[in-house]
PDB file of C-alpha atoms in Angstrom:
ATOM      1  CA  ALA A   1      -1.142 210.886 138.274  1.00  0.00           C
ATOM      2  CA  GLY A   2      -3.857 211.818 140.748  1.00  0.00           C
ATOM      3  CA  ALA A   3      -1.581 213.999 142.886  1.00  0.00           C
ATOM      4  CA  THR A   4      -4.087 216.863 142.776  1.00  0.00           C
ATOM      5  CA  TRP A   5      -7.842 216.880 142.329  1.00  0.00           C
ATOM      6  CA  ARG A   6     -10.382 219.590 141.680  1.00  0.00           C
ATOM      7  CA  GLY A   7     -14.125 219.491 141.963  1.00  0.00           C
ATOM      8  CA  THR A   8     -16.158 219.785 138.788  1.00  0.00           C
ATOM      9  CA  ALA A   9     -19.846 219.182 138.268  1.00  0.00           C
ATOM     10  CA  PRO A  10     -22.425 219.927 135.617  1.00  0.00           C
ATOM     11  CA  VAL A  11     -23.826 223.465 135.856  1.00  0.00           C
ATOM     12  CA  GLY A  12     -27.220 223.359 137.495  1.00  0.00           C
ATOM     13  CA  VAL A  13     -26.417 220.287 139.587  1.00  0.00           C
ATOM     14  CA  SER A  14     -27.298 221.252 143.100  1.00  0.00           C
ATOM     15  CA  VAL A  15     -27.129 219.686 146.506  1.00  0.00           C
ATOM     16  CA  GLY A  16     -29.362 216.646 146.495  1.00  0.00           C
ATOM     17  CA  ILE A  17     -28.387 215.280 143.095  1.00  0.00           C
ATOM     18  CA  VAL A  18     -26.613 211.974 143.401  1.00  0.00           C
ATOM     19  CA  LEU A  19     -24.323 211.441 140.436  1.00  0.00           C
ATOM     20  CA  SER A  20     -24.147 207.691 139.955  1.00  0.00           C
ATOM     21  CA  ASP A  21     -21.043 207.132 137.866  1.00  0.00           C
ATOM     22  CA  LEU A  22     -18.862 208.443 135.058  1.00  0.00           C
ATOM     23  CA  VAL A  23     -17.895 206.888 131.726  1.00  0.00           C
ATOM     24  CA  THR A  24     -15.236 208.240 129.420  1.00  0.00           C
ATOM     25  CA  ASP A  25     -14.657 207.890 125.704  1.00  0.00           C
ATOM     26  CA  LEU A  26     -11.835 205.388 125.126  1.00  0.00           C
ATOM     27  CA  GLN A  27     -10.814 207.230 121.943  1.00  0.00           C
ATOM     28  CA  ASN A  28     -10.989 210.756 123.378  1.00  0.00           C
ATOM     29  CA  PRO A  29     -10.499 211.157 127.158  1.00  0.00           C
ATOM     30  CA  SER A  30     -11.816 214.739 127.021  1.00  0.00           C
ATOM     31  CA  VAL A  31     -15.319 213.298 126.489  1.00  0.00           C
ATOM     32  CA  ALA A  32     -17.262 211.882 129.445  1.00  0.00           C
ATOM     33  CA  PHE A  33     -20.858 211.245 130.459  1.00  0.00           C
ATOM     34  CA  THR A  34     -22.351 211.305 133.969  1.00  0.00           C
ATOM     35  CA  TRP A  35     -25.862 210.702 135.227  1.00  0.00           C
ATOM     36  CA  GLY A  36     -27.877 210.461 138.388  1.00  0.00           C
ATOM     37  CA  GLN A  37     -31.017 211.034 140.361  1.00  0.00           C
ATOM     38  CA  GLN A  38     -32.148 213.904 142.533  1.00  0.00           C
ATOM     39  CA  GLU A  39     -33.164 213.285 146.113  1.00  0.00           C
ATOM     40  CA  VAL A  40     -36.328 215.197 146.920  1.00  0.00           C
ATOM     41  CA  SER A  41     -36.362 214.657 150.663  1.00  0.00           C
ATOM     42  CA  ARG A  42     -34.304 212.786 153.184  1.00  0.00           C
ATOM     43  CA  LEU A  43     -37.398 212.375 155.360  1.00  0.00           C
ATOM     44  CA  THR A  44     -39.742 210.859 152.794  1.00  0.00           C
ATOM     45  CA  PHE A  45     -38.710 208.505 150.021  1.00  0.00           C
ATOM     46  CA  GLY A  46     -38.683 210.420 146.798  1.00  0.00           C
ATOM     47  CA  LEU A  47     -36.467 210.746 143.757  1.00  0.00           C
ATOM     48  CA  ILE A  48     -36.926 212.680 140.578  1.00  0.00           C
ATOM     49  CA  GLY A  49     -34.844 212.430 137.465  1.00  0.00           C
ATOM     50  CA  GLY A  50     -31.367 213.872 137.611  1.00  0.00           C
ATOM     51  CA  GLY A  51     -30.641 213.549 133.900  1.00  0.00           C
ATOM     52  CA  ILE A  52     -27.598 212.800 131.753  1.00  0.00           C
ATOM     53  CA  TRP A  53     -24.773 215.283 131.199  1.00  0.00           C
ATOM     54  CA  LYS A  54     -21.822 215.276 128.803  1.00  0.00           C
ATOM     55  CA  THR A  55     -18.494 217.075 128.778  1.00  0.00           C
ATOM     56  CA  GLN A  56     -16.094 217.426 125.876  1.00  0.00           C
ATOM     57  CA  THR A  57     -13.642 219.548 127.881  1.00  0.00           C
ATOM     58  CA  GLN A  58     -12.429 217.189 130.615  1.00  0.00           C
ATOM     59  CA  GLY A  59     -15.150 218.428 132.954  1.00  0.00           C
ATOM     60  CA  ASP A  60     -14.711 222.188 132.556  1.00  0.00           C
ATOM     61  CA  VAL A  61     -18.072 222.577 130.761  1.00  0.00           C
ATOM     62  CA  TRP A  62     -21.031 220.177 131.039  1.00  0.00           C
ATOM     63  CA  THR A  63     -24.136 220.017 128.827  1.00  0.00           C
ATOM     64  CA  LYS A  64     -27.369 218.436 130.021  1.00  0.00           C
ATOM     65  CA  LEU A  65     -28.423 215.987 127.318  1.00  0.00           C
ATOM     66  CA  ARG A  66     -31.687 214.645 128.697  1.00  0.00           C
ATOM     67  CA  GLU A  67     -34.010 214.801 131.675  1.00  0.00           C
ATOM     68  CA  GLY A  68     -34.973 211.568 133.357  1.00  0.00           C
ATOM     69  CA  SER A  69     -33.944 208.983 135.882  1.00  0.00           C
ATOM     70  CA  PHE A  70     -30.977 206.864 134.827  1.00  0.00           C
ATOM     71  CA  LEU A  71     -29.250 203.917 136.478  1.00  0.00           C
ATOM     72  CA  CYS A  72     -26.468 203.396 133.928  1.00  0.00           C
ATOM     73  CA  VAL A  73     -24.867 204.615 130.712  1.00  0.00           C
ATOM     74  CA  ALA A  74     -22.515 202.740 128.384  1.00  0.00           C
ATOM     75  CA  LEU A  75     -20.542 204.033 125.412  1.00  0.00           C
ATOM     76  CA  ASP A  76     -19.679 202.226 122.224  1.00  0.00           C
ATOM     77  CA  PRO A  77     -15.904 201.696 122.572  1.00  0.00           C
ATOM     78  CA  SER A  78     -15.280 202.812 118.985  1.00  0.00           C
ATOM     79  CA  THR A  79     -17.258 206.098 119.139  1.00  0.00           C
ATOM     80  CA  SER A  80     -18.918 208.142 121.866  1.00  0.00           C
ATOM     81  CA  ASP A  81     -21.542 209.180 119.309  1.00  0.00           C
ATOM     82  CA  VAL A  82     -23.237 205.880 120.211  1.00  0.00           C
ATOM     83  CA  ALA A  83     -24.364 205.572 123.821  1.00  0.00           C
ATOM     84  CA  TYR A  84     -26.944 203.539 125.705  1.00  0.00           C
ATOM     85  CA  ALA A  85     -28.817 204.713 128.797  1.00  0.00           C
ATOM     86  CA  GLY A  86     -30.723 202.522 131.240  1.00  0.00           C
ATOM     87  CA  THR A  87     -33.727 204.291 132.717  1.00  0.00           C
ATOM     88  CA  SER A  88     -35.600 203.565 135.921  1.00  0.00           C
ATOM     89  CA  TYR A  89     -39.060 204.141 137.232  1.00  0.00           C
ATOM     90  CA  LEU A  90     -39.273 206.124 140.414  1.00  0.00           C
ATOM     91  CA  PHE A  91     -41.683 207.426 142.922  1.00  0.00           C
ATOM     92  CA  GLY A  92     -41.973 211.184 143.072  1.00  0.00           C
ATOM     93  CA  PRO A  93     -42.562 213.204 146.226  1.00  0.00           C
ATOM     94  CA  ASP A  94     -46.304 212.598 145.967  1.00  0.00           C
ATOM     95  CA  LEU A  95     -45.639 208.855 145.415  1.00  0.00           C
ATOM     96  CA  ILE A  96     -46.972 208.890 141.860  1.00  0.00           C
ATOM     97  CA  THR A  97     -45.005 206.472 139.721  1.00  0.00           C
ATOM     98  CA  ILE A  98     -42.953 207.894 136.890  1.00  0.00           C
ATOM     99  CA  PRO A  99     -42.465 204.934 134.532  1.00  0.00           C
ATOM    100  CA  SER A 100     -39.166 203.671 133.170  1.00  0.00           C
ATOM    101  CA  GLU A 101     -38.482 204.239 129.485  1.00  0.00           C
ATOM    102  CA  GLY A 102     -36.419 201.034 129.393  1.00  0.00           C
ATOM    103  CA  LEU A 103     -33.314 201.393 127.257  1.00  0.00           C
ATOM    104  CA  LEU A 104     -32.537 204.577 125.319  1.00  0.00           C
ATOM    105  CA  LYS A 105     -29.931 204.854 122.560  1.00  0.00           C
ATOM    106  CA  THR A 106     -28.256 207.803 120.867  1.00  0.00           C
ATOM    107  CA  ILE A 107     -26.229 207.682 117.662  1.00  0.00           C
ATOM    108  CA  ASP A 108     -25.447 211.415 117.537  1.00  0.00           C
ATOM    109  CA  GLY A 109     -23.527 211.971 120.767  1.00  0.00           C
ATOM    110  CA  GLY A 110     -26.626 212.551 122.881  1.00  0.00           C
ATOM    111  CA  LYS A 111     -28.477 215.156 120.816  1.00  0.00           C
ATOM    112  CA  THR A 112     -31.378 212.751 120.274  1.00  0.00           C
ATOM    113  CA  TRP A 113     -32.373 209.535 122.064  1.00  0.00           C
ATOM    114  CA  LYS A 114     -34.768 206.774 121.011  1.00  0.00           C
ATOM    115  CA  ALA A 115     -36.263 203.866 122.917  1.00  0.00           C
ATOM    116  CA  SER A 116     -34.757 200.509 122.053  1.00  0.00           C
ATOM    117  CA  ASN A 117     -36.923 197.961 123.856  1.00  0.00           C
ATOM    118  CA  GLN A 118     -37.920 195.316 121.274  1.00  0.00           C
ATOM    119  CA  GLY A 119     -37.692 191.937 123.033  1.00  0.00           C
ATOM    120  CA  LEU A 120     -37.439 193.354 126.568  1.00  0.00           C
ATOM    121  CA  PRO A 121     -40.208 192.567 129.086  1.00  0.00           C
ATOM    122  CA  GLN A 122     -43.171 194.881 128.501  1.00  0.00           C
ATOM    123  CA  ASP A 123     -46.559 195.647 130.030  1.00  0.00           C
ATOM    124  CA  LEU A 124     -45.385 194.636 133.504  1.00  0.00           C
ATOM    125  CA  SER A 125     -48.289 196.513 135.030  1.00  0.00           C
ATOM    126  CA  GLU A 126     -50.526 199.454 134.253  1.00  0.00           C
ATOM    127  CA  HIS A 127     -48.112 201.906 135.867  1.00  0.00           C
ATOM    128  CA  LEU A 128     -44.803 200.149 135.133  1.00  0.00           C
ATOM    129  CA  PRO A 129     -44.782 199.219 131.439  1.00  0.00           C
ATOM    130  CA  LEU A 130     -41.000 198.648 131.154  1.00  0.00           C
ATOM    131  CA  PRO A 131     -38.334 197.315 133.538  1.00  0.00           C
ATOM    132  CA  ASN A 132     -35.529 199.288 135.140  1.00  0.00           C
ATOM    133  CA  ILE A 133     -32.249 198.808 133.288  1.00  0.00           C
ATOM    134  CA  SER A 134     -29.501 198.584 135.896  1.00  0.00           C
ATOM    135  CA  SER A 135     -26.411 197.692 133.870  1.00  0.00           C
ATOM    136  CA  ILE A 136     -25.273 197.861 130.238  1.00  0.00           C
ATOM    137  CA  VAL A 137     -22.088 196.444 128.702  1.00  0.00           C
ATOM    138  CA  VAL A 138     -20.955 196.961 125.107  1.00  0.00           C
ATOM    139  CA  ASP A 139     -18.597 194.273 123.753  1.00  0.00           C
ATOM    140  CA  ARG A 140     -15.255 195.956 122.982  1.00  0.00           C
ATOM    141  CA  GLY A 141     -14.455 193.505 120.184  1.00  0.00           C
ATOM    142  CA  LYS A 142     -17.936 193.538 118.627  1.00  0.00           C
ATOM    143  CA  PRO A 143     -19.771 196.749 119.602  1.00  0.00           C
ATOM    144  CA  GLU A 144     -22.958 195.480 117.946  1.00  0.00           C
ATOM    145  CA  ASN A 145     -23.142 192.966 120.830  1.00  0.00           C
ATOM    146  CA  VAL A 146     -24.695 194.688 123.832  1.00  0.00           C
ATOM    147  CA  TYR A 147     -25.760 193.169 127.155  1.00  0.00           C
ATOM    148  CA  LEU A 148     -28.050 194.570 129.827  1.00  0.00           C
ATOM    149  CA  ILE A 149     -29.680 193.626 133.098  1.00  0.00           C
ATOM    150  CA  ALA A 150     -33.412 194.259 133.345  1.00  0.00           C
ATOM    151  CA  LEU A 151     -34.014 194.334 137.109  1.00  0.00           C
ATOM    152  CA  GLY A 152     -36.156 191.416 138.183  1.00  0.00           C
ATOM    153  CA  HIS A 153     -36.064 189.883 134.688  1.00  0.00           C
ATOM    154  CA  GLY A 154     -32.463 188.838 134.042  1.00  0.00           C
ATOM    155  CA  VAL A 155     -29.776 189.341 131.427  1.00  0.00           C
ATOM    156  CA  TYR A 156     -30.633 190.312 127.853  1.00  0.00           C
ATOM    157  CA  LYS A 157     -28.394 190.384 124.778  1.00  0.00           C
ATOM    158  CA  SER A 158     -28.550 192.263 121.497  1.00  0.00           C
ATOM    159  CA  LEU A 159     -26.600 191.259 118.392  1.00  0.00           C
ATOM    160  CA  ASP A 160     -27.658 194.340 116.412  1.00  0.00           C
ATOM    161  CA  GLY A 161     -26.574 197.335 118.475  1.00  0.00           C
ATOM    162  CA  GLY A 162     -29.632 197.350 120.718  1.00  0.00           C
ATOM    163  CA  GLU A 163     -32.293 197.209 118.016  1.00  0.00           C
ATOM    164  CA  SER A 164     -33.669 193.923 119.387  1.00  0.00           C
ATOM    165  CA  TRP A 165     -33.108 191.873 122.549  1.00  0.00           C
ATOM    166  CA  PHE A 166     -33.397 188.269 123.718  1.00  0.00           C
ATOM    167  CA  GLU A 167     -33.005 186.612 127.122  1.00  0.00           C
ATOM    168  CA  SER A 168     -29.466 185.447 127.709  1.00  0.00           C
ATOM    169  CA  ASP A 169     -29.238 184.340 131.325  1.00  0.00           C
ATOM    170  CA  GLY A 170     -29.335 180.568 130.953  1.00  0.00           C
ATOM    171  CA  GLY A 171     -27.268 178.929 133.656  1.00  0.00           C
ATOM    172  CA  ILE A 172     -27.193 181.941 136.004  1.00  0.00           C
TER     173      ILE A 172
END
């Protein structure tokens, strides 16, 4: 395994997009998600959303599911129809803040996404209403239990598949 490798990337991904990571469906290894951010300039700080892509063909064909800036994606271990995406705010090339959407969830394999932020820190400032979500973990034994890190605010836990959240970082 791993004796040969070939490059594959979502169509439309150009130089300057930094793909952050890759997650695969535990039930169907042909299905994977990747995400990232696009570097606007190496000379001035600036990132714009790179989006989320999905393949169902082991990387031969990729479909862009959503625009935006994402730090992480996690799949429900029992079905890749359910996925969570952690968004981030960023500063565009003109340094105007593009706010985070917090946590997004899909239950239809990425066709539609909805915000799932009840209980997460809100109204942080006029321009940054929601925190960046930097990590998401779905409990393999109980997929309704989901954990996330809200940057600068700690660990949060959901017992209902991300519908509501409460702080869960006591002792850290």
